[in-house]
Coordinates of C-alpha atoms and ligand atoms in Angstrom, one line a residue:
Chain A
X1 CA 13.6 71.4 63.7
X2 CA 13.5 68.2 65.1
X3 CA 10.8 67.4 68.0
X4 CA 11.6 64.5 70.4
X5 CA 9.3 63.5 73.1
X6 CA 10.6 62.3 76.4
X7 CA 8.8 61.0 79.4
X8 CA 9.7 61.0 82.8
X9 CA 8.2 58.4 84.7
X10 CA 8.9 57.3 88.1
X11 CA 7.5 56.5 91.4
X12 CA 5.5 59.3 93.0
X13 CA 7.9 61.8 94.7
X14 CA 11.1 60.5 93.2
X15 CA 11.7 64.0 91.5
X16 CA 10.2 64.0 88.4
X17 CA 8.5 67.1 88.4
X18 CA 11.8 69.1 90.0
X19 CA 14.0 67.5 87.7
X20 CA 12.1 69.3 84.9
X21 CA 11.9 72.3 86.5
X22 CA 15.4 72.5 87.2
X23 CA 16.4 71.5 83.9
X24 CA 13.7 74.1 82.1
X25 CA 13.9 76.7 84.6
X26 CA 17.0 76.3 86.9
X27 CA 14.7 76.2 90.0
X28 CA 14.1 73.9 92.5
X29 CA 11.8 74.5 95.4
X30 CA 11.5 71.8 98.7
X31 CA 7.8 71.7 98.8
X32 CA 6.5 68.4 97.8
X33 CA 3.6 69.5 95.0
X34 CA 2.1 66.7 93.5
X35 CA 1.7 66.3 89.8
X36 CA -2.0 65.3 88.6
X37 CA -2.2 64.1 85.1
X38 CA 0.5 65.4 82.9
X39 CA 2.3 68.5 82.4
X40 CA 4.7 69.4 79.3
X41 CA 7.3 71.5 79.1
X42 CA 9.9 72.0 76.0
X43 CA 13.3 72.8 75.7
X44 CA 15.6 72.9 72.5
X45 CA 18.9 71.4 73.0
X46 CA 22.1 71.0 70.9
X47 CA 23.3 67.7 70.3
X48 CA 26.1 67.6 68.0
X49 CA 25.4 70.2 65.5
X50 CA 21.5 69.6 65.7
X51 CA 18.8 71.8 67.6
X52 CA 16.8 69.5 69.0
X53 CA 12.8 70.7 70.2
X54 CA 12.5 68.2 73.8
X55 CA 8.6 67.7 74.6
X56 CA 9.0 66.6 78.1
X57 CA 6.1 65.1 79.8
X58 CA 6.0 65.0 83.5
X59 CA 3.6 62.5 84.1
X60 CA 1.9 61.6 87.7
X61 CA 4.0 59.1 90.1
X62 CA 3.2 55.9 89.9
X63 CA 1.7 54.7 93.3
X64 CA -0.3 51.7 95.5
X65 CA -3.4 53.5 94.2
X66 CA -2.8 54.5 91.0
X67 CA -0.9 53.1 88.0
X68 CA 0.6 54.8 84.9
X69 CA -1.2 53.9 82.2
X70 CA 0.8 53.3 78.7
X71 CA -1.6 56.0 76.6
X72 CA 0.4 59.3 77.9
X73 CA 3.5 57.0 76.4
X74 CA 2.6 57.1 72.9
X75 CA 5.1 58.6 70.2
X76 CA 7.8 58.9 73.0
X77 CA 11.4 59.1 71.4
X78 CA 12.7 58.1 75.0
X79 CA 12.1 58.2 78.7
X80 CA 13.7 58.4 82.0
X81 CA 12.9 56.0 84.3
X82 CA 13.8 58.1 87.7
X83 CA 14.7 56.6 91.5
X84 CA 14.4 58.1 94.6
X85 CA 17.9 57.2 96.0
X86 CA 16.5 57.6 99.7
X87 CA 14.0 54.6 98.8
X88 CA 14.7 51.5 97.9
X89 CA 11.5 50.5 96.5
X90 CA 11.2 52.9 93.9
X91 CA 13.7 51.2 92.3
X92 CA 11.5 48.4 91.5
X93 CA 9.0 50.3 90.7
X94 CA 11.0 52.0 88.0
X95 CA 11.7 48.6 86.4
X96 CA 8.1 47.9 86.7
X97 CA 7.6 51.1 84.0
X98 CA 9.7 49.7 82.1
X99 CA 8.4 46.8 81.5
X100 CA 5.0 48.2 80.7
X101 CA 6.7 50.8 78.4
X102 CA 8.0 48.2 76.3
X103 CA 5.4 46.3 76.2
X104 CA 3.2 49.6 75.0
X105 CA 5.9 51.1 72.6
X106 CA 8.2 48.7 72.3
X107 CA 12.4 49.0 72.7
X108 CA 13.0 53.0 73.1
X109 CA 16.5 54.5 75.0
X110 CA 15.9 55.4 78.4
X111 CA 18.2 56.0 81.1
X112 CA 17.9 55.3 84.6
X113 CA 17.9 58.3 86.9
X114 CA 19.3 58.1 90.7
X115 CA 17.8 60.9 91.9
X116 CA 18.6 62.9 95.0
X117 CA 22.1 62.8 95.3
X118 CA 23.0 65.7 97.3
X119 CA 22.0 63.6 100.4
X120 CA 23.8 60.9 99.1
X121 CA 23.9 59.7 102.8
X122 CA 20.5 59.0 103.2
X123 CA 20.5 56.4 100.3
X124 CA 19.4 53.0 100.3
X125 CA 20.8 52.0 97.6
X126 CA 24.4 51.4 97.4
X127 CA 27.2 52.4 95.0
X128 CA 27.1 48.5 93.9
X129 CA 23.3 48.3 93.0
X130 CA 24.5 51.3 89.9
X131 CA 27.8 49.5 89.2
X132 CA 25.9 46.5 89.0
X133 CA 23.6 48.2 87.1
X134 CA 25.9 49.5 84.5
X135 CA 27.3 46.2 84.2
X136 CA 24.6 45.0 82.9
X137 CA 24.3 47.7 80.4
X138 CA 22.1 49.7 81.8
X139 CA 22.8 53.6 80.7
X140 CA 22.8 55.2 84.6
X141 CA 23.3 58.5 86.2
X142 CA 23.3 60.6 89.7
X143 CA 21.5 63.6 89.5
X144 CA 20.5 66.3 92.1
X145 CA 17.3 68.2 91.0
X146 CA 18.5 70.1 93.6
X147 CA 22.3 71.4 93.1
X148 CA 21.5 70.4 89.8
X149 CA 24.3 67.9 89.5
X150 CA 24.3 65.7 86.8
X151 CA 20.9 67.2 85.7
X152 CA 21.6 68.7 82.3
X153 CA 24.1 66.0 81.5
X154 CA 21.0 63.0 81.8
X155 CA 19.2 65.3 79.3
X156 CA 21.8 65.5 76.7
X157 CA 23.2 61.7 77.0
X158 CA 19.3 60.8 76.7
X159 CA 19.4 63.1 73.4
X160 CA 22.2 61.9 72.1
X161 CA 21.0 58.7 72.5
X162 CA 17.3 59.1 70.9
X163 CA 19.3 60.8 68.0
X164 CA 21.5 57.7 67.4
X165 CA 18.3 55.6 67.3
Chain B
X1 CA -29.8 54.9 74.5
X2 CA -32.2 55.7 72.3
X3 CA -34.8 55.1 75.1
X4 CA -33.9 58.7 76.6
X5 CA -36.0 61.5 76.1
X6 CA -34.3 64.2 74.2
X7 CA -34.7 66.6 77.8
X8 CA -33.1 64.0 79.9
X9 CA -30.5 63.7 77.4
X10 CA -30.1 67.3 77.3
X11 CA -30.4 68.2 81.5
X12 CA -27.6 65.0 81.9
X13 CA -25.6 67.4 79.1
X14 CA -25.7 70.5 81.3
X15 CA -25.0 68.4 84.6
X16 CA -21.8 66.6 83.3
X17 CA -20.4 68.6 80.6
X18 CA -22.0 71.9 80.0
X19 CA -19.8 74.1 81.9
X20 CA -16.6 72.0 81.0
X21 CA -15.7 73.7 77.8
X22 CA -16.3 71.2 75.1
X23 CA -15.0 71.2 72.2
X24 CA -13.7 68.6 69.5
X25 CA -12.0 68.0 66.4
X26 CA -12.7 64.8 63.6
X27 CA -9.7 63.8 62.2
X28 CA -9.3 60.5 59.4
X29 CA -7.2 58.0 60.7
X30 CA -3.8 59.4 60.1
X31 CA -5.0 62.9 62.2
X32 CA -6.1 64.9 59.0
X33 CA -8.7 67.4 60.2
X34 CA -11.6 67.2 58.6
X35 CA -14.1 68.8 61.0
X36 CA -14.6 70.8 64.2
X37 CA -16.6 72.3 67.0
X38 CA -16.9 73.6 70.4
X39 CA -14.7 76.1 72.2
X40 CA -11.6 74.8 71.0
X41 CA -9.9 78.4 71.8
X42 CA -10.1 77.1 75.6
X43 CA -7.7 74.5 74.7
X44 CA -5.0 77.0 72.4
X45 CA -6.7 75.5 69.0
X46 CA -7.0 78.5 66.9
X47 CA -8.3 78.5 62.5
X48 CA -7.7 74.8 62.0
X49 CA -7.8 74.0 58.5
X50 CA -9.4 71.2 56.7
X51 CA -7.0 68.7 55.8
X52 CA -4.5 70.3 58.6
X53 CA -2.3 67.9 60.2
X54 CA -4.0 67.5 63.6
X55 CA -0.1 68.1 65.3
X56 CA 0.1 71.4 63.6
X57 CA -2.7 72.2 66.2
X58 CA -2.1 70.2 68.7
X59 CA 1.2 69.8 69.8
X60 CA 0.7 67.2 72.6
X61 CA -0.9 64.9 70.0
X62 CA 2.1 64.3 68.4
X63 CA 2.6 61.0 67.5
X64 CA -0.6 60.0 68.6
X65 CA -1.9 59.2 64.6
X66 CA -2.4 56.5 63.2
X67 CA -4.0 55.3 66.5
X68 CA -3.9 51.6 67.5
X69 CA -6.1 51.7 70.1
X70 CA -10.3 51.5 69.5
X71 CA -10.5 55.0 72.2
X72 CA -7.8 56.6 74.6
X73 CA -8.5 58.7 77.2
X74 CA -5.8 60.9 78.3
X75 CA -6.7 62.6 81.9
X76 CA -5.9 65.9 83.4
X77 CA -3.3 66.7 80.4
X78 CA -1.7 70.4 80.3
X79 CA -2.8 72.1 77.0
X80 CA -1.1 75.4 75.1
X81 CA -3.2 77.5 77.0
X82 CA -2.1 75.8 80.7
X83 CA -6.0 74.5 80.3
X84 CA -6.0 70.6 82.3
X85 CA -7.9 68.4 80.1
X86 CA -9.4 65.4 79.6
X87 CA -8.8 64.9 76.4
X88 CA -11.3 61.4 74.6
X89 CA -10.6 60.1 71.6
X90 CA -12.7 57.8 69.7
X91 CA -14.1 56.2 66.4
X92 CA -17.1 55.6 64.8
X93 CA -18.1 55.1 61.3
X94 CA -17.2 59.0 60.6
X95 CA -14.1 58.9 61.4
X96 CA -12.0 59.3 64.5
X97 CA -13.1 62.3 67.5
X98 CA -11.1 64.0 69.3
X99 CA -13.2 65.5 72.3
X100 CA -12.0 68.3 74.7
X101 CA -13.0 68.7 78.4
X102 CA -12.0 71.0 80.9
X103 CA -10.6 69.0 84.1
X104 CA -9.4 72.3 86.1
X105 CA -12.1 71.3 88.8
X106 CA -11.5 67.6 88.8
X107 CA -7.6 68.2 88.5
X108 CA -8.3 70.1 91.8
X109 CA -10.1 67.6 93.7
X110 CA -7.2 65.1 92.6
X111 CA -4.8 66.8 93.6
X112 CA -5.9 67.3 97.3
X113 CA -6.5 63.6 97.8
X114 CA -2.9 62.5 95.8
X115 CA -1.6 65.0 97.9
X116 CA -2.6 63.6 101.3
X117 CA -1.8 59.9 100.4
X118 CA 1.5 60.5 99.1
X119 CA 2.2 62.3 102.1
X120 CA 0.7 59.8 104.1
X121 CA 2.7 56.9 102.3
X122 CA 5.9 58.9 102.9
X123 CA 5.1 59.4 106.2
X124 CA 4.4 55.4 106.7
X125 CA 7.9 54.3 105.1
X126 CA 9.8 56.8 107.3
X127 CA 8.4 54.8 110.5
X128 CA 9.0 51.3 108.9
X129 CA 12.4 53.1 108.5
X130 CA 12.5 54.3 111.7
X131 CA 11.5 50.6 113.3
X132 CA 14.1 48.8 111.6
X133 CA 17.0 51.8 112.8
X134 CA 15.9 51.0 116.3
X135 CA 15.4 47.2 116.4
X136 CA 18.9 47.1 114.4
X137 CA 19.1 44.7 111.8
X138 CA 20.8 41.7 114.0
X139 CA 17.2 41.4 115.6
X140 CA 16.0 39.1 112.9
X141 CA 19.0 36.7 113.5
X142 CA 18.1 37.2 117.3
X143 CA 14.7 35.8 116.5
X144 CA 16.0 32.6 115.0
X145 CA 18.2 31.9 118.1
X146 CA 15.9 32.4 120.1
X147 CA 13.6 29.8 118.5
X148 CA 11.2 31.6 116.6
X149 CA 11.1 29.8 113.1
X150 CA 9.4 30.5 110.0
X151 CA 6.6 27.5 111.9
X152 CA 4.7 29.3 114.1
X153 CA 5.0 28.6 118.1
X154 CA 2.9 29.0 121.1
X155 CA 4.5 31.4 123.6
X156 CA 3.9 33.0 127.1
X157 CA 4.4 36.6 126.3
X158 CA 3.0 40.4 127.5
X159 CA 2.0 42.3 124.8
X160 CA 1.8 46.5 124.8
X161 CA 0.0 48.7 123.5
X162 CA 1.3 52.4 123.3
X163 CA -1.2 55.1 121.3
X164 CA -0.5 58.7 120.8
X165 CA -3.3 60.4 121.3
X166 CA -5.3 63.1 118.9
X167 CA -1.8 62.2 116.6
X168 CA -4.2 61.9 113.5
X169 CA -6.2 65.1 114.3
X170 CA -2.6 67.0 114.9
X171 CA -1.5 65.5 111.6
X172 CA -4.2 67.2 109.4
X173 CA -3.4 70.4 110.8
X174 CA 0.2 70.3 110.6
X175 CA 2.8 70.2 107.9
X176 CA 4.7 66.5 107.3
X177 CA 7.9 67.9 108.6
X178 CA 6.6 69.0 111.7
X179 CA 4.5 65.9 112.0
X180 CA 7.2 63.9 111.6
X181 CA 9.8 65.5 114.3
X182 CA 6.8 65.2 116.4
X183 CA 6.1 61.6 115.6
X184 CA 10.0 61.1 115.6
X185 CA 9.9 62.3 119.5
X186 CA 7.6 60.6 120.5
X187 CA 8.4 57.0 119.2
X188 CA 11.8 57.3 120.5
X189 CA 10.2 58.2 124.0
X190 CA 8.3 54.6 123.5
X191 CA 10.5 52.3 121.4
X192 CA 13.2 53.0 124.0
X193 CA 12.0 51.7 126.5
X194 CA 11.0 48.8 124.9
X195 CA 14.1 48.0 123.5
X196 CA 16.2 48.5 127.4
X197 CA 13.8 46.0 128.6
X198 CA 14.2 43.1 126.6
X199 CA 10.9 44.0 124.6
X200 CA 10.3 43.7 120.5
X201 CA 8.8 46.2 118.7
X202 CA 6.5 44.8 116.4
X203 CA 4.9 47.2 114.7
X204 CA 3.7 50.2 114.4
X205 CA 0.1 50.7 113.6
X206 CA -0.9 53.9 113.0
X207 CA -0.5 56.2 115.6
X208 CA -0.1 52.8 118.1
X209 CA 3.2 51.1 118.7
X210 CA 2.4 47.3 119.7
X211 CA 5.5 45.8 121.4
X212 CA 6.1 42.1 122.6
X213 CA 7.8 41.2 125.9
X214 CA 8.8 37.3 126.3
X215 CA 10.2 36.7 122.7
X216 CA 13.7 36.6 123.7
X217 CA 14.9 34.7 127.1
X218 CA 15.2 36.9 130.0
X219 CA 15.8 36.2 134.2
X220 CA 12.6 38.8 133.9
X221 CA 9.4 37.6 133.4
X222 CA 8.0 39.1 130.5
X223 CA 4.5 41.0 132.8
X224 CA 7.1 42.9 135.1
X225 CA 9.6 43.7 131.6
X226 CA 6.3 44.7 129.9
X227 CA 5.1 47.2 133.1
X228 CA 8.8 48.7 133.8
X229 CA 8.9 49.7 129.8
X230 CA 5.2 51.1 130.8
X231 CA 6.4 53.3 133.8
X232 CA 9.6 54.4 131.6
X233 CA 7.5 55.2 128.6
X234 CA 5.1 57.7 130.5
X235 CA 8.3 59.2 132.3
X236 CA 9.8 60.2 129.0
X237 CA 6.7 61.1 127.5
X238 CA 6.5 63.5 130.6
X239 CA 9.7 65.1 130.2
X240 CA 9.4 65.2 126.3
X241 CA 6.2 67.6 127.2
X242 CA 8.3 69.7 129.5
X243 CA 10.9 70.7 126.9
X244 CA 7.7 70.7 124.2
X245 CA 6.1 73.0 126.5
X246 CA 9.4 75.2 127.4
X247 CA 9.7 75.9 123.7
X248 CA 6.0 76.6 123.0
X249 CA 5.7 73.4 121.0
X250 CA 2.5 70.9 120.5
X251 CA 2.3 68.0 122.8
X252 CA 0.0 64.8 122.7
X253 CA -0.8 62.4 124.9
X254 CA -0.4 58.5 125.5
X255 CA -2.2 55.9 126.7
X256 CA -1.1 52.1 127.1
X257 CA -2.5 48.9 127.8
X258 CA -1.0 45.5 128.3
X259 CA -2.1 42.1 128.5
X260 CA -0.5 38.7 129.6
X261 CA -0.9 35.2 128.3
X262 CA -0.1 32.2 125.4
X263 CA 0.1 34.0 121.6
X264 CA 1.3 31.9 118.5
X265 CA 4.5 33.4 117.1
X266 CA 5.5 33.3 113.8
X267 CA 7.6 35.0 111.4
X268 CA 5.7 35.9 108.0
X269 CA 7.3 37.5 104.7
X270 CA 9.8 37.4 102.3
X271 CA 13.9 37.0 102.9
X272 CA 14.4 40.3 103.0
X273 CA 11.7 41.6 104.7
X274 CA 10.6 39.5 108.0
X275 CA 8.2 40.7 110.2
X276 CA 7.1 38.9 113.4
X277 CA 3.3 38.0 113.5
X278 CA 1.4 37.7 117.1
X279 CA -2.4 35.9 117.4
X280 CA -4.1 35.2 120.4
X281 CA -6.3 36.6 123.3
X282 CA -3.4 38.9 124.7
X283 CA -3.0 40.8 121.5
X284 CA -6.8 41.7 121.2
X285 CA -7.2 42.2 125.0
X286 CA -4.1 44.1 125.3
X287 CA -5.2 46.8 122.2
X288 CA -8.9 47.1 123.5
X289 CA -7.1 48.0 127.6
X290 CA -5.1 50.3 125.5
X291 CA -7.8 51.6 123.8
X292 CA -9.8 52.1 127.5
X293 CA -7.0 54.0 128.7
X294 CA -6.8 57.4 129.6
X295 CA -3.9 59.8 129.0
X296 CA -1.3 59.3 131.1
X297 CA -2.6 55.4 132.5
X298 CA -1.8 51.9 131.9
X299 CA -4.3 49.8 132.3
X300 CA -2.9 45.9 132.8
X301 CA -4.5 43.0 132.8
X302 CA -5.6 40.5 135.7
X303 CA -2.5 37.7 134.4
X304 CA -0.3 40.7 134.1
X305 CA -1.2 41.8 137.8
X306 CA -0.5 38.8 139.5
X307 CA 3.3 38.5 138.0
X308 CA 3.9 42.1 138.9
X309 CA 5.0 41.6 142.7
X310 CA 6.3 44.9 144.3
X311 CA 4.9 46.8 141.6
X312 CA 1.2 45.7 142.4
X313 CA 0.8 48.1 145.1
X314 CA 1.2 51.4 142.2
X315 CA -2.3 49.9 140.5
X316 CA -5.8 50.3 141.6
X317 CA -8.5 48.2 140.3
X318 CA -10.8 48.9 137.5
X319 CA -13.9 47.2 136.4
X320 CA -14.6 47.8 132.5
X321 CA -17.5 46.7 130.6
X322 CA -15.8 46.0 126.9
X323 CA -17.5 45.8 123.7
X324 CA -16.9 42.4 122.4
X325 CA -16.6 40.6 126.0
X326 CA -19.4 39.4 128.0
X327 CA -19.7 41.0 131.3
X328 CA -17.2 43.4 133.3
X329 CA -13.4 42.5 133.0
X330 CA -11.3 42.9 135.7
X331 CA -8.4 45.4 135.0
X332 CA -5.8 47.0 137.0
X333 CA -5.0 50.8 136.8
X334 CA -2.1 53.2 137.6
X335 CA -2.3 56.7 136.7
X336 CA 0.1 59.4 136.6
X337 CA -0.2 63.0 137.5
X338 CA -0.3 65.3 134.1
Ligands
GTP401 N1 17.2 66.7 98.5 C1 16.5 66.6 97.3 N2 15.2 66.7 97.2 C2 14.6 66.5 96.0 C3 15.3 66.3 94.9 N3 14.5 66.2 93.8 C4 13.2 66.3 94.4 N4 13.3 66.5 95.7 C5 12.2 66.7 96.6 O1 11.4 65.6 96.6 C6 10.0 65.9 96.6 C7 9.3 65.4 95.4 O2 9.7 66.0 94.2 P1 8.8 66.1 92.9 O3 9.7 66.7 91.9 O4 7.5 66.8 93.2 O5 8.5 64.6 92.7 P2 7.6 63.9 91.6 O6 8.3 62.7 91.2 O7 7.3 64.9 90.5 O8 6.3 63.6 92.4 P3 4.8 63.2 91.8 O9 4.4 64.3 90.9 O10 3.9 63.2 93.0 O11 4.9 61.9 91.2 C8 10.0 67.4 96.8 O12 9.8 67.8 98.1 C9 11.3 67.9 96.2 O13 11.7 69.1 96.8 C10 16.8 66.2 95.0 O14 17.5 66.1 94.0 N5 17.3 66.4 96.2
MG402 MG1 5.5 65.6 89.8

């Protein structure tokens, strides 16, 4: 079968951990539990007509006091590069990743993740910051790690996308 | 290295590493396995095989081999087993190790400090959040009208001090959400206040809301704006505790301190983001009355008194000796009943 691994990095607290969860498990819990280090989970998926084995790696937020560093990045197929909705600045962080992730692995698909949208209403970013986004090409989704809107469908389009190389 | 006797070298080994599990495979350069030792089994690593792919063993190392890097360390990693470890890997001349270490204890201690600042820096962005909700977003244009420019400017202004006391030692005990309704309370009781009389909030430090009285032209003068906001704060903060206290709720106290005089103005930071900046005396004195103060009294000073008029007769005076300024000060004091 064939193994991909994805990473989900992020900002601390953005969701990366529930989104996992929720797309592994189908749960979600509102207790804020902070990852240390890296955990993995797996998850086969069908793309087409291919099984596909997902590694994913839920790595540790990125934060004022603590940077991701590139070695947990090595032999990724693809990430997600995940935003907290409700806070602006993790959307900069996000682009931050990415430019260390290419500069570690080089050009991999990755899809950026607007997290928390079943409180939509609490956002602070706007619907044109993702149009604007897509404009410029950018692959990017809504997801709720908590309904778990949009959730499986990031996974998949991510997959489908690793698969077309 | 080699200067270490064989027993220090072995009592540092039991002190760092002993009861961490170690355990390590030797791999050539494309992750062959050529060797191996330890307690492996900790770490899921069952019969590996010479000349074994090291991923066959090792899922997580996938894609790790051929290594670019001289050594890696990846920390607090999830293995098979659900075993953290710090997982080293280095070369020397016999080829490249891959060393094992159980991190369940330092994963631990980790996590309770990550936990706390994340909270913490959650907790700090909600307030910024909170500020700008109640200074609005015009109030930046209002301080260009009003002649504060990116240049800095020397003002006549009253500056306050509002602290919330034993809010730290509530907020170790507590959990963030009932922190923050708390916190949410009780900066509404102050910003107010601030805001209905012609004040600035300027930041929020802490458990401390420092506010600015003058910036903005007024028919008030900026010592009697800054001691009505006072008088209103401790009102709401006193009926705030009687519904706290109706419904069994925490409540905390306040203290405030304000000062009058000339501060330099200016407005620091990006576009986006503008904050207003206050230096001088005022600011200092002001934070170290507020600090002096006891729950439930604002302590003003001497410039602030004398501007007050009908209001002067609700303060008593105080003598306090201050660190940091030579001999007594003269301070005026009104204190409300709990
Ligand atoms: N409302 C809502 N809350 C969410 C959603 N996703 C995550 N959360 C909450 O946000 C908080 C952080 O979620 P985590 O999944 O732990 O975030 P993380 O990115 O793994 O955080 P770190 O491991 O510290 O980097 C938790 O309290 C979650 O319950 C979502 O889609 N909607
Ligand atoms: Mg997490």
């Amino acid at each position: 079968m064939i193994k991909k691994k994805i990473c989900m990095l992020g900002a601390f607290s953005v969701g990366k951990t529930s989104l996992v969860q929720q797309f592994v498990k189908s749960i979600f819990s509102d207790k804020y539990l902070t990852t240390v280090g890296v955990k993995i989970d797996k998850k086969t998926v069908t793309a087409g007509d291919r099984d596909v084995e997902l590694l994913l790696w839920d790595i540790y937020g990125e934060d004022e006091f603590q940077k991701v560093k590139t070695s947990y990045l090595r032999g990724a197929a693809g990430y997600f590069l995940i935003i907290d909705g409700t806070r602006g600045d993790t959307l900069e962080t996000a682009f931050k990743l990415r430019d260390r992730t290419e500069g570690a692995i080089g050009e991999v698909p990755f899809i950026l993740v607007f997290n928390k949208a079943d409180i939509e209403d609490e956002w602070e970013i706007d619907g044109k910051t993702l149009e604007d986004l897509s404009g410029d090409g950018f692959t990017v989704v809504r997801t709720s790690a908590k309904t778990g809107m949009g959730v499986e469908e990031a996974f998949l389009s991510l997959t489908q996308k690793m698969l077309e190389g | 290295m080699s200067d270490l006797a064989q027993p220090v070298l072995e009592f540092i080994y039991d002190l760092s590493i002993k009861d961490r599990s170690p355990a390590f495979l030797l791999v050539k350069e494309d992750g062959e396995i050529q060797d191996w030792g330890g307690k492996l089994e900790t770490y899921g690593i069952t019969a590996p095989g010479k000349g074994d792919p090291i991923e066959d063993h090792v899922q997580i190392l996938d894609g790790f081999f051929p290594l670019d890097e001289e050594r890696l360390h990846l920390a607090c990693i999830e293995t098979e087993t659900g075993v953290s470890a710090d997982i080293h890997i280095f070369f020397t001349g016999k080829g490249c190790w891959v060393l094992f270490l159980d991190a369940t204890l330092e994963e631990a201690r980790q996590s309770v400090l990550q936990q706390r600042l994340n909270e913490l820096c959650l907790l700090r962005d909600k307030h910024s959040k909170l500020l700008e909700q109640y200074l609005g977003k015009d109030i930046a244009e209002k301080l260009v009208q009003t002649g504060v420019r990116d240049a800095e400017e020397s003002k006549y202004v009253s500056v306050l001090f509002a602290d919330i006391r034993g809010f730290t030692a509530y907020s170790e005990k507590k959990d963030s959400a009932e922190v923050f309704k708390l916190l949410n309370a009780y900066l509404a009781a102050i910003i107010q206040p601030v805001l209905d009389e012609g004040g600035t909030v300027d930041k929020i430090i802490g458990e401390a809301v420092m506010a600015i009285f003058g910036i903005s032209s007024s028919e008030v003068t900026p010592p009697l704006q800054s001691v009505k906001a006072a008088f209103r704060i401790i009102g709401n903060v006193q009926s705030l505790h009687k519904e706290r206290e109706a419904q069994r709720q925490d409540t905390l106290e306040i203290g405030i301190g304000i000062a009058s005089g000339q501060v330099l103005l200016g407005i620091m930071g990006s576009r986006n983001r503008r904050t207003l900046s206050a230096i001088g005396h005022s600011v200092n004195l002001a934070s170290l009355l507020e600090s002096q103060a006891r729950s439930n009294e604002i302590l003003i000073d001497q410039h602030t008194f004398q501007k007050i008029g009908k209001h002067q007769h609700r303060f008593t005076k105080a003598r306090l000796k201050l660190r940091g300024i030579e001999g007594p000060l003269q301070a005026f004091s009104c204190e409300f009943e709990e």
